[in-house]
Every structure is written in structure tokens, then in C-alpha cells.
Amino acid sequence: MTETETIAYDVVVLGAGPVGENVADRTRAAGLSTAIVESELVGGECSYWACMPSKALLRPVIARADARRLPGLSQAVRGPLDATAVLARRDVYTSHWHDDGQVRWLDSIGADLHRGHGRLAGPRTVTVDGPDGTRRTLTARHAVAVCTGTRARLPELPGLDAVKPWTSREATSSEQVPERLIIVGGGVVATEMATVYQALGAQVTVLVRGKGLLPRMEPFAGELVADALTEAGADIRTGTAVESVARENGTVVAVTGNGDRVEADEILFATGRAPRTDDVGLETVGMEPGSWLPVDDSLRVLGSTWLYACGDVNHRALLTHQGKYQARIAGDTIGARAAGVPLLETDPWGAHAATADHHAVPQVVFTDPEAAAVGLSLAEAEQAGHRVRAVDVDLSSVAGAGLYGDGYRGRARMVVDLDAETLRGVTFVGPGVGELLHSASVAVAGQVPISRLWHAVPSYPTISEVWLRLLEAYRG
């Protein structure tokens, strides 16, 4: 490795995904010189192998499902999806796995991009091993932010390496649709990819170790999604563990705990995420390689005065939008500390505290039906010791839902804190509810009193009228 120059910056960011980009944006807005280091594509996992390609794949599936619920249109969309066209549109939304546009954006904010593998090399120091065999040293006057995200976590199973299993990356970037697909897991990636590939013509078998799908949401969310996938033709098997896998004459064979053999052309493991910290030099600053990076609410790594960690890598809320939120908080905090601001706004909901990570994390699962939730589920609220009441409404009772599509099925729940008379959490399940979620996020994050929500009048006839039904059910 050829040593080259040492360059000093105010801030060095490891990882140029959406999280790292947002840290750089805020530190540049604060007038701080900023370097950002990326070993793959600028834009990161979300842009090329997660959020964007998965939603591009799902959109035609959901649009067809919605159309099939409307007389006068349903007969026109009875045929199969054009898988080639769907995959081609996905390619457009990944910019064909080129990052030129995102590099131009970095240039526009004045951040310096260093391509290569970045590692910490002691306090406030990062080395970058470039693709041309050179090593560059970057020093940071004020902060280094680790925004390297996560990778798919694969289980230790006999025969797994030889099978060459899919992870979320292969599932979202595949150039063809397998005839048969096994999906191991029951979370967001598993349910969304089951929705995509079943609709594109694959025979999908979902093997779930637990009791149901989407275990981190209200139980009815996973139940409604499982019902819809089953009706679409997928085989959902809960309480099923995979004991071994093999590839026999090109066919994947998964053997379950009860001895069943499940065969397919490909197998996708959607079994969790692990931090990308195994080779970022944590040992040079007294931390364990491969570990999650615990942080305070300003996103500064515990025990450090200069090291920050934003996004998945800190294990607070493994969602792109939440990581970007953390990045905005961290970038502003770094700027304030660099400017010598004597008193930061670190109280809950202050400008320098990522409070939403604890109380108001929103998420939409883009299945059919969609599942959307923010804040705490009933079980989580009770476990946390809050005195709460769950209020449930059948979404089909709302006029806007019936107009959205015949046979509309869905459910809404709000979890009310009986002492504060505010909302601890809200969950919607049903077609089109993803765009309804931000209203719930505002109510939960804003701690809006129930008495004031009564005066937030929903437009008629929209699905948002479910808010009125929920409040009526609560008031009695």
C-alpha cells in the first residue's frame, strides 16, 4: 500500500449512504469542512439494494391489487404482471447501479468524497485505502461519524455456503424471477419480497420460526398480511425452523425441524442484520470490532468526545428515515459544539436530542395490505409500565375505505396513555394506509392531547376518517 498525503478536515464521515450524506449536509451547512468516505456506491444500501429497488418492485404489485378491487377496472388487470418491465423500472430507480447523480449532489454541498475502505486509526484519524492501491490519512478537528450501516445476518447452517443463498441484496437486484422461492424469516424484508415474487409469478414458501409475520407490530398486522399472502398463493409456515440446506442438481432443498423437505430454485434468508463495524478500526479506539455502537441522544458514542454513530450501526432504530433523522441531529450537534455553543438543546425533543428514537419511530411495510405503525404497540406500552388502553376500529367501516376498493379489509388501533390522555402508539393495516401514517407520527411525537385531536376534523370521504371513528370509540 502506497502512502500518500494527510488531509485535515473539521469532520470525517465513514459511509456515504443516506445517513452519511445527511451528516455531511448538516456539517457543511454549519460551515465545517467535511470529508465522506465510501467503499461502494454513494447512496448506500437504501438507494441500490433496499428501500428504492424494493419499493419500485412493489409499486406495480400494489397498483394491480388496488385496481382489482374496482369494478370497471378489475377485468382489465386480470392478466399477469410483465416481470421484465417491472424489473426494468426497478433498474431505473437504482440508476442502473451508478452513483453519478449522488456524487454530483455531494459536490454541490462542498463535501469531499474519498473512495475506498475507511478505517479508524486512532482518535480523530481515518485511513482510506483507495482502489488504486494508495493510502490516504484524514484527520478530524472536531468529529468522526461512523455511518457504515448493516449487512444481512446469515444463520450458521450446514450447507449454507454451498447453496449461495439470497440476502436482501440479491432479492432486490435479481435479473430474473425464480419459478420457486423459499423465504426464511417473517419480518419486513420477508413479507415484502414474498409479496413481490408471488405477484411476479414465483411459487413462494415462507418459513417462519416464530408464531407469525411482522412480530414487532401489533399481532393483527401480521395476521392480515399472512391471510393476503396465502390468498395470493404463497405457502406460509409458522413455527418452522430450518435445520439444513443443500443444493442438489441445481435445486435448493431446505430441511425443517420436523423433517420436511422444501424445494425451490432459490432461497432468501431474511433473518436480521449485523453492524458493518468488523473492519472499521474500532480496536484502535478501544472498542470491539463487529459491535454495535451505543450512543447518547446527541448520537455521540458513549465514552467519547469526538466519535459519533448514526443510523443502523447504533442499533436504535434500523430504518433509513430514522437514520437520516439521527444524522440531522448529529450534524447540527457537531456544528454547535464546534462553534462553542455553551448550552446545547439536549432535553427531550430538543434540537440536539434524537428523542423520536424512543417514542415515535414510524414504519410502513409495503405489502398488500400495507402495515403502518408509529410509537409503541399495546404490548410494548404495557411492558414499559404505562397505564394504557387500546382502541380498535375496523377500517372497512370508514366510507373512504369502501370507496378505495370493494371488499376493503383493514384495522386501526390507537394506544392511549390514560394518565396523559395522549397517544403512545398507532397502527393501521389496510390498502393505502402508508400515506395515513404521518398524521399518527405528528400526534405521537407532538403528544397531542386527545381533547385537541377531537378538533382535528378529517375530510370526508377519506380513509383519514378512521381518526374520528377511533376517537368516538375512545370517548364512548
XYZ file of C-alpha atoms in Angstrom:
476
model
C 0.000 0.000 0.000
C 1.497 3.322 -1.104
C 1.232 6.109 1.488
C 0.117 9.477 0.161
C -0.905 12.727 1.786
C -2.542 13.559 5.086
C -5.513 15.927 4.826
C -7.119 17.763 7.741
C -10.884 18.349 7.930
C -13.285 19.515 10.573
C -15.416 16.382 10.164
C -14.850 12.953 8.599
C -17.844 10.731 7.800
C -17.443 6.976 7.249
C -20.158 5.784 4.862
C -21.911 7.718 2.096
C -25.353 6.202 2.347
C -28.366 8.409 3.113
C -27.267 8.702 6.745
C -23.713 9.761 5.995
C -24.951 12.127 3.307
C -27.232 13.842 5.817
C -24.462 14.220 8.398
C -22.294 15.817 5.717
C -25.140 18.085 4.611
C -25.670 19.454 8.122
C -21.980 19.866 8.966
C -21.407 21.670 5.669
C -24.410 23.897 6.454
C -22.647 24.727 9.725
C -19.597 25.831 7.748
C -17.414 22.838 8.654
C -15.082 21.253 6.114
C -16.242 17.686 5.634
C -14.850 14.518 4.062
C -17.024 11.497 3.341
C -15.572 8.028 2.695
C -17.327 5.294 0.685
C -16.122 1.861 -0.419
C -19.105 1.039 -2.658
C -21.726 3.339 -4.192
C -22.578 6.807 -2.931
C -26.185 6.479 -1.823
C -25.611 3.247 0.063
C -27.804 0.251 0.753
C -31.091 2.162 0.607
C -30.552 3.543 -2.882
C -29.365 0.370 -4.592
C -30.312 -2.744 -2.605
C -33.072 -1.847 -0.151
C -35.637 0.982 0.032
C -35.643 2.210 -3.553
C -35.457 -1.059 -5.513
C -37.832 -2.887 -3.180
C -40.480 -0.165 -3.397
C -40.034 0.103 -7.160
C -40.714 -3.630 -7.360
C -43.696 -3.416 -5.026
C -45.466 -0.462 -6.629
C -46.827 -2.321 -9.712
C -47.904 -5.186 -7.449
C -49.878 -2.873 -5.161
C -51.327 -0.856 -8.066
C -52.653 -4.036 -9.676
C -54.102 -5.227 -6.362
C -55.880 -1.902 -5.904
C -57.205 -1.986 -9.483
C -58.592 -5.471 -8.965
C -60.806 -4.107 -6.192
C -62.614 -1.737 -8.565
C -65.481 -2.823 -10.835
C -64.962 -1.481 -14.322
C -61.215 -1.863 -13.968
C -60.721 -5.260 -12.388
C -61.285 -7.217 -15.599
C -58.656 -5.175 -17.395
C -55.913 -6.199 -14.986
C -56.580 -9.921 -14.658
C -53.502 -10.923 -16.600
C -50.017 -11.470 -15.168
C -47.602 -8.661 -14.478
C -44.918 -8.048 -17.078
C -41.963 -9.116 -14.952
C -39.427 -7.809 -17.444
C -40.983 -4.349 -17.360
C -41.208 -4.376 -13.575
C -37.523 -5.276 -13.243
C -36.577 -2.647 -15.830
C -38.402 0.078 -13.887
C -36.565 -1.088 -10.760
C -33.297 -0.616 -12.652
C -34.249 2.985 -13.432
C -34.834 3.727 -9.748
C -31.411 2.321 -8.841
C -29.840 4.453 -11.610
C -28.646 1.117 -13.037
C -26.342 0.883 -10.001
C -24.385 4.003 -10.951
C -23.903 6.787 -8.413
C -23.051 9.747 -10.665
C -26.117 11.736 -9.599
C -25.425 11.314 -5.899
C -21.769 12.237 -6.387
C -22.908 15.444 -8.072
C -25.076 16.203 -5.052
C -22.093 15.772 -2.716
C -20.141 18.135 -4.929
C -22.959 20.674 -4.731
C -22.765 20.890 -0.928
C -18.968 21.110 -0.942
C -18.194 17.781 0.736
C -15.050 15.928 -0.402
C -15.608 12.316 -1.456
C -12.825 9.801 -0.815
C -13.441 6.437 -2.452
C -12.003 3.418 -0.731
C -12.174 1.495 2.502
C -12.058 3.776 5.526
C -10.820 2.701 8.951
C -10.276 4.493 12.207
C -6.559 4.733 13.028
C -6.765 6.233 16.486
C -8.591 9.300 17.834
C -9.869 11.677 15.142
C -7.920 9.830 12.428
C -9.156 7.793 9.458
C -7.097 5.981 6.844
C -8.575 5.341 3.411
C -7.262 2.501 1.260
C -8.143 3.582 -2.259
C -8.955 1.370 -5.239
C -5.687 2.478 -6.856
C -3.596 0.991 -4.046
C -2.864 4.255 -2.259
C -3.471 5.015 1.393
C -4.622 8.456 2.450
C -4.881 9.718 6.021
C -7.725 12.045 7.024
C -7.739 13.843 10.344
C -10.772 15.429 12.003
C -10.528 18.545 14.150
C -13.973 18.057 15.655
C -15.678 14.752 14.864
C -15.684 11.429 13.063
C -19.127 9.977 12.309
C -19.479 6.235 11.672
C -22.411 5.692 9.297
C -21.493 2.302 7.832
C -24.895 0.672 8.323
C -25.578 -3.037 8.466
C -25.280 -6.175 6.384
C -27.551 -9.198 6.186
C -27.002 -11.666 9.008
C -26.984 -15.288 7.916
C -27.505 -18.183 10.321
C -24.898 -20.885 10.848
C -26.468 -23.763 8.943
C -24.921 -26.888 7.463
C -24.507 -26.488 3.695
C -25.348 -22.786 3.581
C -22.201 -21.554 1.831
C -22.534 -24.069 -0.993
C -26.157 -23.049 -1.617
C -25.201 -19.420 -2.331
C -28.333 -18.068 -0.652
C -30.006 -14.798 -1.473
C -29.986 -11.955 1.004
C -31.973 -8.751 0.615
C -29.355 -7.550 -1.892
C -29.889 -10.436 -4.301
C -33.660 -10.299 -3.840
C -33.896 -6.633 -4.786
C -31.376 -6.768 -7.645
C -32.182 -10.115 -9.298
C -32.409 -10.007 -13.097
C -34.975 -12.798 -13.234
C -37.836 -14.334 -11.274
C -37.233 -17.865 -9.995
C -40.036 -20.359 -10.512
C -39.884 -21.335 -6.835
C -38.547 -19.269 -3.942
C -38.101 -20.164 -0.280
C -38.036 -17.196 2.094
C -36.718 -17.769 5.609
C -37.941 -15.140 8.044
C -41.121 -13.283 8.901
C -40.151 -9.629 9.134
C -40.296 -6.700 6.742
C -37.876 -7.997 4.099
C -39.505 -11.434 4.133
C -43.073 -10.159 3.755
C -42.271 -7.516 1.141
C -40.222 -9.909 -1.016
C -42.896 -12.589 -0.656
C -45.404 -10.025 -1.951
C -43.172 -9.135 -4.908
C -42.137 -12.568 -6.065
C -45.518 -14.242 -5.612
C -47.046 -11.479 -7.751
C -44.311 -11.819 -10.385
C -45.096 -15.492 -10.844
C -42.908 -17.384 -8.380
C -44.261 -20.056 -6.078
C -43.256 -18.686 -2.676
C -42.856 -20.642 0.546
C -42.242 -18.603 3.698
C -40.672 -20.436 6.630
C -41.131 -18.545 9.902
C -39.505 -19.668 13.128
C -41.921 -17.654 15.273
C -45.676 -17.603 15.670
C -46.463 -15.177 12.858
C -45.378 -12.456 10.478
C -44.234 -8.936 11.435
C -43.609 -9.826 15.091
C -42.602 -6.279 16.070
C -46.006 -4.860 15.156
C -49.448 -5.443 16.622
C -50.401 -9.124 16.124
C -53.273 -8.294 13.769
C -50.839 -6.718 11.297
C -49.029 -9.981 10.657
C -52.303 -11.894 10.609
C -53.849 -9.724 7.886
C -50.682 -9.798 5.778
C -50.410 -13.576 6.165
C -54.041 -14.020 5.096
C -53.467 -11.931 1.977
C -50.265 -13.740 1.017
C -51.973 -17.085 1.474
C -54.887 -15.995 -0.704
C -52.365 -14.905 -3.347
C -50.933 -18.429 -3.389
C -47.974 -18.256 -1.020
C -47.364 -21.067 1.451
C -46.835 -19.556 4.933
C -45.470 -21.981 7.540
C -45.107 -20.615 11.069
C -43.294 -22.324 13.935
C -40.906 -23.760 11.361
C -37.137 -23.734 11.796
C -34.681 -24.563 9.007
C -32.134 -27.157 10.162
C -30.042 -27.554 6.999
C -29.881 -26.544 3.349
C -28.307 -28.050 0.268
C -28.305 -27.601 -3.496
C -28.982 -30.851 -5.329
C -28.642 -30.737 -9.118
C -29.392 -27.012 -9.049
C -32.395 -27.320 -6.726
C -32.291 -25.860 -3.230
C -33.503 -28.242 -0.536
C -34.297 -26.876 2.915
C -34.890 -29.403 5.692
C -37.074 -28.171 8.545
C -37.059 -29.122 12.198
C -39.875 -31.604 11.707
C -38.081 -33.303 8.813
C -39.977 -31.733 5.905
C -38.020 -31.146 2.699
C -38.893 -27.905 0.895
C -37.535 -27.500 -2.622
C -37.005 -24.331 -4.652
C -34.793 -22.690 -7.227
C -33.519 -20.043 -4.803
C -33.630 -19.414 -1.070
C -33.728 -15.979 0.568
C -32.626 -15.540 4.171
C -34.246 -12.504 5.757
C -33.086 -13.268 9.269
C -31.838 -9.981 10.633
C -28.974 -7.521 10.291
C -25.444 -7.217 11.693
C -23.416 -3.992 12.034
C -20.770 -3.187 9.444
C -18.153 -2.471 12.077
C -15.945 -5.542 11.826
C -13.301 -3.748 9.730
C -13.558 -0.036 10.542
C -10.723 0.140 13.064
C -12.739 0.120 16.280
C -9.882 -1.652 18.041
C -7.717 1.465 17.579
C -10.060 3.462 19.823
C -10.643 0.796 22.456
C -13.835 -0.736 21.049
C -14.762 -4.241 19.918
C -14.721 -4.847 16.130
C -18.087 -6.048 14.849
C -20.048 -4.497 17.703
C -22.986 -2.119 17.679
C -22.023 1.416 18.706
C -24.064 2.656 21.686
C -24.704 6.404 21.655
C -26.349 9.125 23.716
C -29.270 11.119 22.339
C -26.898 13.520 20.559
C -25.576 10.441 18.694
C -22.144 10.670 20.299
C -20.634 7.273 21.123
C -20.739 6.650 24.850
C -17.429 7.494 26.489
C -16.146 9.566 23.558
C -15.915 13.302 22.975
C -15.390 13.139 19.189
C -16.841 9.873 17.812
C -20.455 9.755 16.580
C -22.501 6.852 15.195
C -25.691 7.358 13.177
C -28.153 5.031 11.510
C -28.360 1.259 11.744
C -24.879 0.967 13.239
C -26.058 2.269 16.629
C -28.956 -0.229 16.779
C -31.526 2.357 17.929
C -33.957 2.168 15.007
C -32.907 0.265 11.877
C -34.797 2.359 9.347
C -33.461 4.709 6.673
C -35.691 7.626 7.604
C -34.805 7.258 11.273
C -31.107 7.155 10.440
C -31.461 10.336 8.404
C -33.237 11.954 11.354
C -30.352 10.952 13.619
C -27.904 12.328 11.053
C -29.608 15.717 11.072
C -29.462 15.798 14.876
C -25.807 14.709 14.910
C -24.738 17.128 12.186
C -26.358 20.070 13.959
C -24.853 18.959 17.281
C -21.360 18.678 15.809
C -21.775 22.146 14.327
C -22.957 23.606 17.634
C -20.142 22.015 19.613
C -17.574 23.148 17.048
C -18.902 26.713 17.350
C -18.571 26.564 21.128
C -22.283 26.920 21.848
C -22.320 26.880 25.658
C -25.639 25.135 26.189
C -26.964 22.533 23.769
C -30.665 21.697 23.497
C -30.315 18.107 24.720
C -33.557 17.905 26.696
C -36.200 15.562 25.221
C -37.440 16.868 21.876
C -34.649 19.475 21.811
C -32.699 20.366 18.663
C -29.752 18.203 19.744
C -31.603 15.105 21.012
C -32.905 12.220 18.895
C -35.920 11.711 21.142
C -38.115 10.214 18.440
C -35.926 7.097 18.528
C -37.508 6.270 21.880
C -41.104 7.385 21.430
C -42.159 7.979 17.821
C -40.471 5.664 15.318
C -42.669 5.289 12.203
C -42.543 2.403 9.743
C -44.531 1.319 6.705
C -44.445 -2.248 5.379
C -45.396 -2.068 1.701
C -47.231 -5.365 1.462
C -50.826 -5.822 0.335
C -52.373 -4.806 2.673
C -49.917 -2.207 3.882
C -48.991 -2.212 7.567
C -48.031 1.104 9.151
C -47.208 1.888 12.757
C -45.619 4.565 14.937
C -44.709 4.565 18.598
C -45.423 1.683 20.958
C -47.611 -1.326 20.416
C -50.043 -2.267 23.172
C -47.698 -4.959 24.469
C -44.698 -2.609 24.423
C -46.606 0.109 26.252
C -47.781 -2.299 28.932
C -44.301 -3.768 29.291
C -42.912 -0.253 29.773
C -45.295 0.221 32.685
C -47.672 2.732 31.097
C -51.360 2.687 32.032
C -52.890 2.375 28.577
C -55.979 1.390 26.674
C -56.146 0.034 23.143
C -58.926 1.346 20.889
C -59.649 -0.677 17.739
C -61.687 0.166 14.652
C -62.476 -1.909 11.582
C -61.216 0.224 8.697
C -63.892 -1.107 6.385
C -66.422 0.892 8.424
C -64.983 4.128 7.033
C -66.649 5.445 3.866
C -63.311 6.346 2.285
C -62.091 2.777 2.630
C -65.114 1.380 0.826
C -64.615 3.887 -1.977
C -60.933 2.952 -2.179
C -61.858 -0.589 -3.177
C -64.587 -3.192 -2.897
C -64.042 -5.744 -0.164
C -61.630 -3.455 1.680
C -60.148 -5.178 4.725
C -58.175 -3.387 7.411
C -57.891 -2.417 11.016
C -56.708 0.534 13.079
C -55.556 0.735 16.674
C -54.509 3.620 18.862
C -52.843 3.043 22.223
C -53.946 5.774 24.631
C -51.966 6.782 27.695
C -54.753 7.060 30.257
C -52.794 9.340 32.564
C -51.545 11.871 30.000
C -54.551 11.453 27.649
C -52.149 11.325 24.688
C -51.227 8.596 22.223
C -48.403 6.145 22.865
C -48.787 4.411 19.506
C -50.942 3.974 16.419
C -51.165 1.099 13.920
C -53.012 0.961 10.607
C -53.332 -2.100 8.383
C -55.079 -1.902 5.025
C -54.623 -0.821 1.407
C -53.291 2.716 1.101
C -52.662 3.326 4.801
C -48.971 4.157 4.358
C -49.820 7.735 3.421
C -52.021 7.933 6.522
C -49.172 7.257 8.932
C -47.615 10.699 9.152
C -50.747 12.068 10.788
C -50.209 9.495 13.520
C -46.498 10.363 13.750
C -47.402 14.017 14.338
C -49.928 13.058 17.019
C -47.477 10.765 18.840
C -44.340 12.922 18.519
C -46.307 16.072 19.327
C -48.001 14.421 22.302
C -51.241 15.973 21.097
C -53.962 15.676 23.756
C -56.990 13.568 22.871
C -59.145 16.611 23.603
C -57.333 18.581 20.876
C -57.358 15.698 18.371
C -61.157 15.823 18.610
C -60.918 19.209 16.838
C -58.709 17.888 14.008
C -61.525 17.294 11.526
C -60.843 14.647 8.857
C -62.059 15.319 5.328
C -64.994 13.300 4.070
C -64.924 10.794 2.457
C -61.283 9.813 3.084
C -59.699 6.890 4.882
C -58.459 9.512 7.375
C -61.962 9.462 8.851
C -60.715 6.470 10.803
C -59.344 9.069 13.239
C -62.887 10.191 14.019
C -64.029 6.588 14.470
C -61.115 5.910 16.836
C -61.822 8.991 18.913
C -65.543 8.235 19.051
C -64.775 4.704 20.224
C -62.492 6.063 22.934
C -64.931 8.730 24.154
C -67.886 6.361 24.070
